[in-house]
Coordinates of C-alpha atoms in Angstrom, one line a residue:
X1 CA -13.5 5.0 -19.7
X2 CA -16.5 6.6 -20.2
X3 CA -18.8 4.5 -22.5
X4 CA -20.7 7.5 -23.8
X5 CA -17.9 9.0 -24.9
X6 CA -16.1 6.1 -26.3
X7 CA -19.4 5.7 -28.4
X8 CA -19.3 9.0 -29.5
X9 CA -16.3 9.0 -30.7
X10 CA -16.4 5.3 -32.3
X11 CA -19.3 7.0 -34.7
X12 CA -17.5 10.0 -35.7
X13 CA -14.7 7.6 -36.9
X14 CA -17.4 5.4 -38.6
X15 CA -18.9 8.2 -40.3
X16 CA -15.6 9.8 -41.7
X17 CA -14.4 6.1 -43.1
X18 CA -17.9 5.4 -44.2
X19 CA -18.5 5.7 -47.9
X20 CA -21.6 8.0 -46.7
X21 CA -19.1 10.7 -46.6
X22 CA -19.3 10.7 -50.7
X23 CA -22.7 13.0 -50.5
X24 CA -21.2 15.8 -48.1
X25 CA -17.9 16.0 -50.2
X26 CA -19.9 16.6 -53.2
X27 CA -21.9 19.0 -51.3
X28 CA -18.8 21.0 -50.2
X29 CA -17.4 20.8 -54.1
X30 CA -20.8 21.8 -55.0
X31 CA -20.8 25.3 -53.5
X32 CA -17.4 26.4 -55.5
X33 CA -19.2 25.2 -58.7
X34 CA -17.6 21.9 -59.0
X35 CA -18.5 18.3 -59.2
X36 CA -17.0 15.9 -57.8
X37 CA -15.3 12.7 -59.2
X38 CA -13.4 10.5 -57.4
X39 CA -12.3 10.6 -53.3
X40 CA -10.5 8.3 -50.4
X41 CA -9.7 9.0 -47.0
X42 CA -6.1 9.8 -46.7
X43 CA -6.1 10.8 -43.2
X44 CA -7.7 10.5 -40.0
X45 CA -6.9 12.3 -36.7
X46 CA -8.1 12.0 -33.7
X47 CA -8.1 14.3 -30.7
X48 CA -9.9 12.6 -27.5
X49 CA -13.1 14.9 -26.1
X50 CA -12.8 17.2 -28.8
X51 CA -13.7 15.7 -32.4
X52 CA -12.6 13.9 -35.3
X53 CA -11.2 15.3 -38.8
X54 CA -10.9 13.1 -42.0
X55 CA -8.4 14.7 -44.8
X56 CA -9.7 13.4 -48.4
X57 CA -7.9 13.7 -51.5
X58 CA -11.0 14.4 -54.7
X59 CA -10.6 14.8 -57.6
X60 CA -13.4 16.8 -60.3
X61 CA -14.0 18.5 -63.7
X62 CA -11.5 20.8 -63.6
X63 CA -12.7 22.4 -67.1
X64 CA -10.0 22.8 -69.8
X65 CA -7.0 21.6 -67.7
X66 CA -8.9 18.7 -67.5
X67 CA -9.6 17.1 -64.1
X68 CA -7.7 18.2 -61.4
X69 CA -7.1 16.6 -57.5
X70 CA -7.4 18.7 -54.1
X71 CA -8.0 18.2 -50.7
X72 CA -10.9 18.8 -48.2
X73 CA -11.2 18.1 -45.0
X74 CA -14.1 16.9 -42.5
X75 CA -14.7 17.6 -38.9
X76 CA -16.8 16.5 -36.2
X77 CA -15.3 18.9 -34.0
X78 CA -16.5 22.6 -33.0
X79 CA -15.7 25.4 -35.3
X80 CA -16.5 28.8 -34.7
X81 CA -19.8 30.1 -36.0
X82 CA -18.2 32.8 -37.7
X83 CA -16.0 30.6 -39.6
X84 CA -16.5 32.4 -43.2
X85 CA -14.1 29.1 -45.1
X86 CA -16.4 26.5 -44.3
X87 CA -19.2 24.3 -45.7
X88 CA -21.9 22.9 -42.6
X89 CA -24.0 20.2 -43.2
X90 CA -25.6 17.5 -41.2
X91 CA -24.6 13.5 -41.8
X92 CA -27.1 11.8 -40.1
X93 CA -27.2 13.0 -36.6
X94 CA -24.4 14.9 -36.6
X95 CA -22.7 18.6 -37.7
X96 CA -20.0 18.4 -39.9
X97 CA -17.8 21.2 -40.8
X98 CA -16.0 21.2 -44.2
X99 CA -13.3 23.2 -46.0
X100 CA -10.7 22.5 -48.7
X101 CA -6.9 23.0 -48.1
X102 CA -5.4 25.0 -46.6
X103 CA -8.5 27.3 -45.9
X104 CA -8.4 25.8 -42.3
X105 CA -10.8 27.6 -40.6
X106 CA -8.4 27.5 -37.3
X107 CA -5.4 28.5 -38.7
X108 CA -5.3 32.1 -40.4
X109 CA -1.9 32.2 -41.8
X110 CA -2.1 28.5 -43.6
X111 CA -3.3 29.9 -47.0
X112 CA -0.5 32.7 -46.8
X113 CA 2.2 30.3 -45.7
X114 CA 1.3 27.8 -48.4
X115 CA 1.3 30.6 -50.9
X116 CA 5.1 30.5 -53.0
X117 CA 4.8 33.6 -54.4
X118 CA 3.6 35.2 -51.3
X119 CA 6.4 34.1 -49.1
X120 CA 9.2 34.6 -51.0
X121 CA 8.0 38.0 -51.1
X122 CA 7.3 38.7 -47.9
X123 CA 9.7 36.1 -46.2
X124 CA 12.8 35.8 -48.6
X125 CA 12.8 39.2 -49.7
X126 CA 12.2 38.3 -53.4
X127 CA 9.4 39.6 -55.4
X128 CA 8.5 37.8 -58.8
X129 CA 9.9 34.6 -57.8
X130 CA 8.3 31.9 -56.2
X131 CA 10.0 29.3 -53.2
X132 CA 9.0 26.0 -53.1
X133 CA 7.4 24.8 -50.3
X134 CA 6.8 22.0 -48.7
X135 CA 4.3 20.1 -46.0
X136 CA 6.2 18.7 -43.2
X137 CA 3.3 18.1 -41.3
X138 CA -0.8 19.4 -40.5
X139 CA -3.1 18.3 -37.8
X140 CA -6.3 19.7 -38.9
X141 CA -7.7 23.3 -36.8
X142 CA -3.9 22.8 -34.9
X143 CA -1.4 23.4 -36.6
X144 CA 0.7 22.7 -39.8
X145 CA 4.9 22.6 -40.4
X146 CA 6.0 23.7 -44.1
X147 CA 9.7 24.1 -45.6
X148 CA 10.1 27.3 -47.6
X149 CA 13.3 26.8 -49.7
X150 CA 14.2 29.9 -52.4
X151 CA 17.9 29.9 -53.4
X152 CA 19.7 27.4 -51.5
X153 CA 18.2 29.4 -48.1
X154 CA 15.6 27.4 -45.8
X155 CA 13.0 28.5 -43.6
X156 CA 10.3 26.7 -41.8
X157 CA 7.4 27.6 -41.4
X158 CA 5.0 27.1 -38.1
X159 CA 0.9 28.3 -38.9
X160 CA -0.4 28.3 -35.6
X161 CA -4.0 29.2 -33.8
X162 CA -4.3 33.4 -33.8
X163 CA -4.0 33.3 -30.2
X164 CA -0.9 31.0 -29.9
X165 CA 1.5 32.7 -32.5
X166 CA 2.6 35.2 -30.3
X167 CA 3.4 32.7 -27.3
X168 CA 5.2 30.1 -29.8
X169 CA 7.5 33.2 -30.9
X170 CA 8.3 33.9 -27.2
X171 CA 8.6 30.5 -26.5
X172 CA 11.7 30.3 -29.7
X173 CA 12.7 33.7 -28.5
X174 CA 13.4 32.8 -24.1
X175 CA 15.2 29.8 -25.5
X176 CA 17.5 31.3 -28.3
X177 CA 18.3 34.2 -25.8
X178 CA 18.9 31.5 -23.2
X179 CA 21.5 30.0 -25.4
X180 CA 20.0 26.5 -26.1
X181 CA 20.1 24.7 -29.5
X182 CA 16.5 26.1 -30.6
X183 CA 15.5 27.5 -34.0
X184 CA 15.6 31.2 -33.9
X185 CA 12.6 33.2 -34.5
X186 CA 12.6 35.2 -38.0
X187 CA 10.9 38.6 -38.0
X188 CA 7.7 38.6 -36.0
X189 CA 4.3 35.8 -35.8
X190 CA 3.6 37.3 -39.4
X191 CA -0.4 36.5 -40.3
X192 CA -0.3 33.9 -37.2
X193 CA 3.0 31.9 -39.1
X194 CA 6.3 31.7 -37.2
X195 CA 9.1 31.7 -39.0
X196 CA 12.2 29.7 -38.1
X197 CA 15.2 29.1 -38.8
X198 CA 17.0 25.9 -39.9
X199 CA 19.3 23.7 -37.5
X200 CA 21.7 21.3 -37.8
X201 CA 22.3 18.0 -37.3
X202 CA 20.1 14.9 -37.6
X203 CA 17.1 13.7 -36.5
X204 CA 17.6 10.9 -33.4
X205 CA 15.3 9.0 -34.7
X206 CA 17.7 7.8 -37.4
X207 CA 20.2 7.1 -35.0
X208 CA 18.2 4.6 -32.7
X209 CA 17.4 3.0 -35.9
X210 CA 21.4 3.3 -37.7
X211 CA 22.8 1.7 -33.8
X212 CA 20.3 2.8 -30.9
X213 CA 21.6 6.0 -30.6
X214 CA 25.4 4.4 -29.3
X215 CA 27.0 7.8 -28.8
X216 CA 24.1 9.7 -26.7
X217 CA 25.0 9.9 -23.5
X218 CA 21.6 9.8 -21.9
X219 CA 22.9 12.3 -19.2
X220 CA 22.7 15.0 -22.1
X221 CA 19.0 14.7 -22.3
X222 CA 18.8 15.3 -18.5
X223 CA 21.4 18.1 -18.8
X224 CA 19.5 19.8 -21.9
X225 CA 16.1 19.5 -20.1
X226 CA 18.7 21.0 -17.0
X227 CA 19.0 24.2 -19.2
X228 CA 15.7 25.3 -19.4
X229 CA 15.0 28.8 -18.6
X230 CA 13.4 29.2 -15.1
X231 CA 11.0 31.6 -17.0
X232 CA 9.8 28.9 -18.6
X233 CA 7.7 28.3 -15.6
X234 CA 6.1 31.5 -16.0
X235 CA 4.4 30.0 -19.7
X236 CA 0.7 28.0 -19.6
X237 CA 0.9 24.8 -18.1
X238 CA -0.7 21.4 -19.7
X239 CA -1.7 18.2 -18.3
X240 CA 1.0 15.4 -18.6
X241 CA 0.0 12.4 -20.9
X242 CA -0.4 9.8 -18.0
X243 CA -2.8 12.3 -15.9
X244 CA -4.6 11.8 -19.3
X245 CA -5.2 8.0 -19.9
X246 CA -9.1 7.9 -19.9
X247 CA -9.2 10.0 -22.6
X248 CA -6.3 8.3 -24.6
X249 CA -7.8 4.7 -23.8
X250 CA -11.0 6.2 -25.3
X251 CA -9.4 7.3 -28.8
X252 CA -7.5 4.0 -28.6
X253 CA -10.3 1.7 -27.9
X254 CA -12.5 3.8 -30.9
X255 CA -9.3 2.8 -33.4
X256 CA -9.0 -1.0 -31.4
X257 CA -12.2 -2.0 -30.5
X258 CA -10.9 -5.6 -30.5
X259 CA -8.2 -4.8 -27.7
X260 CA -11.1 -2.5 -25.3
X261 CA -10.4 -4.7 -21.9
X262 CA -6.5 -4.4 -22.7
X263 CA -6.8 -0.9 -22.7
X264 CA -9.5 -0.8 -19.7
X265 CA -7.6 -2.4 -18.0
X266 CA -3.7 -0.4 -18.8
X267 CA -5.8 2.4 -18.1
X268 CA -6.9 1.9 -14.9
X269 CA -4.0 0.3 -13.6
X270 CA -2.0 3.6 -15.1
X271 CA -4.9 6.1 -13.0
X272 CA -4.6 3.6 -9.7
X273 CA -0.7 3.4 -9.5
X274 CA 0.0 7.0 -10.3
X275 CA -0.6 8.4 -7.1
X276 CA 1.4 5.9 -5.6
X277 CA 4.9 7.6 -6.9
X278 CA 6.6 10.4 -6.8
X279 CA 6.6 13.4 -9.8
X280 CA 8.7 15.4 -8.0
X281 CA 8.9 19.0 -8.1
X282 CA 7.3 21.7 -11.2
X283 CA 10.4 22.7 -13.4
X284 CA 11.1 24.3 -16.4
X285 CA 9.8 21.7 -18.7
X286 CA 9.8 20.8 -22.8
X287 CA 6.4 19.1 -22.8
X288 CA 6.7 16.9 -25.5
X289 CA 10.1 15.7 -25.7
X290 CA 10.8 12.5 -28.1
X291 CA 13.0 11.8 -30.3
X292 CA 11.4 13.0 -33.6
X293 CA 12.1 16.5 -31.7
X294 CA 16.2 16.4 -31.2
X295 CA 18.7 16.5 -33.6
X296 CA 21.9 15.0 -33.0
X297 CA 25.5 15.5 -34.3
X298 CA 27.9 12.4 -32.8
X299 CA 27.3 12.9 -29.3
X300 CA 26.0 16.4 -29.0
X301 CA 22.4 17.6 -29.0
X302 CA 22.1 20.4 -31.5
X303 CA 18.6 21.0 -32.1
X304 CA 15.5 20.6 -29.8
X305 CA 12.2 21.2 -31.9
X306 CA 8.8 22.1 -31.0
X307 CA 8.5 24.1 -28.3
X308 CA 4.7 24.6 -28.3
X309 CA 4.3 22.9 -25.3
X310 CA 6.9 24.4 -22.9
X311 CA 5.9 25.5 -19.8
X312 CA 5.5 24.5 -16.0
X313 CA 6.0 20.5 -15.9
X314 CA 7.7 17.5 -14.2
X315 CA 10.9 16.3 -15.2
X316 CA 9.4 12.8 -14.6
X317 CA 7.3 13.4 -17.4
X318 CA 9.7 15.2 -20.1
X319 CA 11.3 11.4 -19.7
X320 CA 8.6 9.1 -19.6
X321 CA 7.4 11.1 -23.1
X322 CA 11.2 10.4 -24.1
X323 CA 10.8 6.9 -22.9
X324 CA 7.4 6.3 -24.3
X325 CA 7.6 7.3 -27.5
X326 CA 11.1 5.4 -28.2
X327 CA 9.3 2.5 -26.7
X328 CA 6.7 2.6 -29.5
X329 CA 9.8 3.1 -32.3
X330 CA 9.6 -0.7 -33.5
X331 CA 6.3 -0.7 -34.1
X332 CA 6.6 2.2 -36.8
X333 CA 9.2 -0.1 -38.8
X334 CA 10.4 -3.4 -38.1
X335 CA 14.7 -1.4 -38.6
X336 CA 14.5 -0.2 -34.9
X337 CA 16.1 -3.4 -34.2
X338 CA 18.6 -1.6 -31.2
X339 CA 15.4 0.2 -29.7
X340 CA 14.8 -2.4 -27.0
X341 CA 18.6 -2.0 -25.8
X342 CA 18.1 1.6 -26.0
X343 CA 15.3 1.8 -23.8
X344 CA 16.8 -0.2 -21.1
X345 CA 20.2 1.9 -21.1
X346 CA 18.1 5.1 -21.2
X347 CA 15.4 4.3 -19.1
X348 CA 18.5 3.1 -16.5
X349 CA 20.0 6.6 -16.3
X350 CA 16.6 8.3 -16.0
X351 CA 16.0 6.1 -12.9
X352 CA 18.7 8.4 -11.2
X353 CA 17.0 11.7 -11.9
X354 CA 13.3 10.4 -11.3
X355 CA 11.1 8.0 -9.4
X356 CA 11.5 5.1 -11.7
X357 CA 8.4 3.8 -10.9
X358 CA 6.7 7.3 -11.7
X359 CA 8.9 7.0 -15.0
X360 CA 7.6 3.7 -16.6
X361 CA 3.7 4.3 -15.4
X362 CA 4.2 8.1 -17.4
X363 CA 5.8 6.2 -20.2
X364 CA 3.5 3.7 -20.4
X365 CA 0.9 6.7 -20.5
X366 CA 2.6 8.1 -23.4
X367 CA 2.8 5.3 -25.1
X368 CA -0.9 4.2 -24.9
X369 CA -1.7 7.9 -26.6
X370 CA 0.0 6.8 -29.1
X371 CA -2.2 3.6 -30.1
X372 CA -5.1 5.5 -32.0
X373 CA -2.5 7.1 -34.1
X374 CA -1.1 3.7 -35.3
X375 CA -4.0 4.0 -37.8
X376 CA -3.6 4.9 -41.3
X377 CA -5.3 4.9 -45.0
X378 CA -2.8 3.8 -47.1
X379 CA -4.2 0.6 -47.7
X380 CA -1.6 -1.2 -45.4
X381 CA -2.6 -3.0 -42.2
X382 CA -2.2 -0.5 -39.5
X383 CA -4.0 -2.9 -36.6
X384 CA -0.7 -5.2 -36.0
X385 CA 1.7 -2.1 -35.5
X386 CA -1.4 -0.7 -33.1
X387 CA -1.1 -4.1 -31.1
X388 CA 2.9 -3.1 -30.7
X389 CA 2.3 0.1 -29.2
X390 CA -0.8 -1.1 -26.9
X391 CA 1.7 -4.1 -26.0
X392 CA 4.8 -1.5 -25.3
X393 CA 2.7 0.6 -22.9
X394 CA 1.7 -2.8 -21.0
X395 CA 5.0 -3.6 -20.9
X396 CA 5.8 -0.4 -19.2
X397 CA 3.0 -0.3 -17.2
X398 CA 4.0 -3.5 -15.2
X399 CA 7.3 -2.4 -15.0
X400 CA 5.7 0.5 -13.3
X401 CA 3.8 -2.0 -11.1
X402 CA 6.1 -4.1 -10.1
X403 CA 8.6 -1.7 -9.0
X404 CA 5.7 -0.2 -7.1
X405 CA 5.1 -4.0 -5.4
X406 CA 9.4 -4.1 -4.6
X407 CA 9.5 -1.0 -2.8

């Protein structure tokens, strides 16, 4: 798994949960003129081979108003030299980079999208007044998800890397113009932020939980996937989760160390099987396609979500992320009580579009990237629902395996 690596990144995570990270906070607050207070970890993330980046509420002397709480985030991961939004600084033997929301040194357009008077404005046509906005989600020097609302209208809101904006908007744009349930595109990638409009429907995720998701016919995941563009194949390609494992085992084994020969050991048997099945052939493909990203209405799809991924894929592997991630769903809250029936009815139909052993070792790949992220800084205790996804991707794994043995 690489044991250098693996150590690597086991001492960027020790460093940003470490209560040595008080002294570079302070040293970051220092340089605007203020001292800080009080501070906790509220996130972690962790991208395998390419750093580690805490998100930390603080608080400080806020002068008159009294004190007042923000957030800064740490990175162990490389940042651009001419960053001009950032604090450097060493911690022990190694460079951190610091800045305080949403100055993300990665993504231009995140002080600008989180700015209410500024986007209703610019966006909603409405000078004076201000829309309230909302985080959806933020991976740290990636990208972040917010919902501008002025006036009963909705917008979301997609800050992006400088170089990616313009891609994501073609991206929205083939797929509208395709005529597939996608958000449409607003204006132009504005200050590297797409704007998009709102779908309907609801998110699947509460319908494997409400009844496993009774009314989806499976067959309209394959047939929605079936719609893609074929110039979607002209987009940049990325590596498929399973063809990834060694680096998900590493982030997973950082967060787990207790479980490291479980996840040796998936790993490897993910990386020897692999080549043993069939992908079949590159097609138009989502690239991250779970349910968190469809929205449902009864039996119909109406909404497929984040499209940053599309490109050149396997169908295969648009289903084993469908399959891995619903896998994983009982481990997030103990109400996905349908999800095992589910996966067995879904993972049945896919077995007539795909290798099915090829199916459950990608699933199984997809799930095990999933482990790391099981942990969390809410004071709850992360490590049993991390055990659940390790032990769904095992479970998928030797599946995998002994289909492979059958044949």
């Amino acid at each position: 798994m690489g044991r250098a690596a693996g150590r690597s990144e086991e001492a960027d995570i020790a460093l940003l949960e470490g209560s040595g990270m008080r002294e570079p906070l302070a040293i970051a607050l220092r340089t605007v003129g203020v001292r800080l207070e009080t501070w906790k970890l509220a996130q972690l993330h962790h991208r395998p081979g390419a750093g580690v980046t805490g998100i930390y509420e603080v608080s400080y002397d806020g002068g008159p108003p009294g004190t007042l709480t923000d957030y800064l985030c740490a990175t162990t991961a490389s940042v651009p030299a001419d960053a001009a939004t950032v604090v450097r600084l060493r911690a022990g033997d190694r460079q951190l980079t610091i800045w305080r929301h949403p100055a993300d040194p990665m993504l231009p357009g995140l002080p600008w999208a989180c700015d209410g008077a500024a986007v209703a404005t610019e966006l909603f046509g409405r000078p004076g007044e201000v829309a309230s906005l909302r985080t959806l989600s933020y991976r740290p020097l990636r990208r972040a998800v917010l919902l501008a609302e002025l006036r009963g209208t909705r917008i979301y809101l997609k800050a992006v890397r400088a170089q990616q904006a313009e891609l994501l908007w073609t991206r929205h744009r083939m797929l509208a113009d395709a005529g597939l349930p996608v958000a449409v595109p607003l204006g132009d990638w504005h200050r590297s932020v797409v704007a998009l409009s709102e779908l309907g429907g609801e998110p699947l995720a509460e319908l494997f939980m409400a009844d496993g998701a009774a009314q989806l016919d499976p067959h309209e995941v394959i047939d929605l996937l079936g719609r893609l563009p074929a110039g979607v194949k002209s987009l940049p390609s990325r590596p498929a989760w399973a063809l990834r494992s060694a680096d998900y085992a590493r982030a997973a084994a950082a967060a787990l160390p207790q479980a490291k020969g479980r996840i040796a050991v998936l790993a490897d048997t993910i990386s020897a099987l692999l080549p043993k099945t069939d992908a079949g052939p590159v097609v138009p493909s989502h690239g991250d396609l779970y349910e968190a990203n469809l929205l449902v209405v009864g039996s119909r799809i109406t909404g497929l979500l984040d499209l940053d991924s599309l490109g050149p894929g396997h169908l295969v592997d648009d289903l084993a992320c469908f399959l891995g991630h619903l896998a994983v769903l009982p481990a997030l809250h103990p109400g996905y009580v349908h999800v095992p029936a589910a996966v067995d009815r879904f993972a049945g139909v896919f077995d007539g579009a795909v290798d099915p052993a090829a199916l459950r070792l990608r699933a199984a790949g997809v799930a095990l990237s999933l482990v790391a992220g099981a942990k969390t800084h809410d004071g709850g205790s992360w490590v049993p629902g991390a055990m659940l996804r390790l032990a769904a991707a095992e479970k998928l794994a030797a599946e995998g395996a002994g289909l492979i043995r059958g044949r």
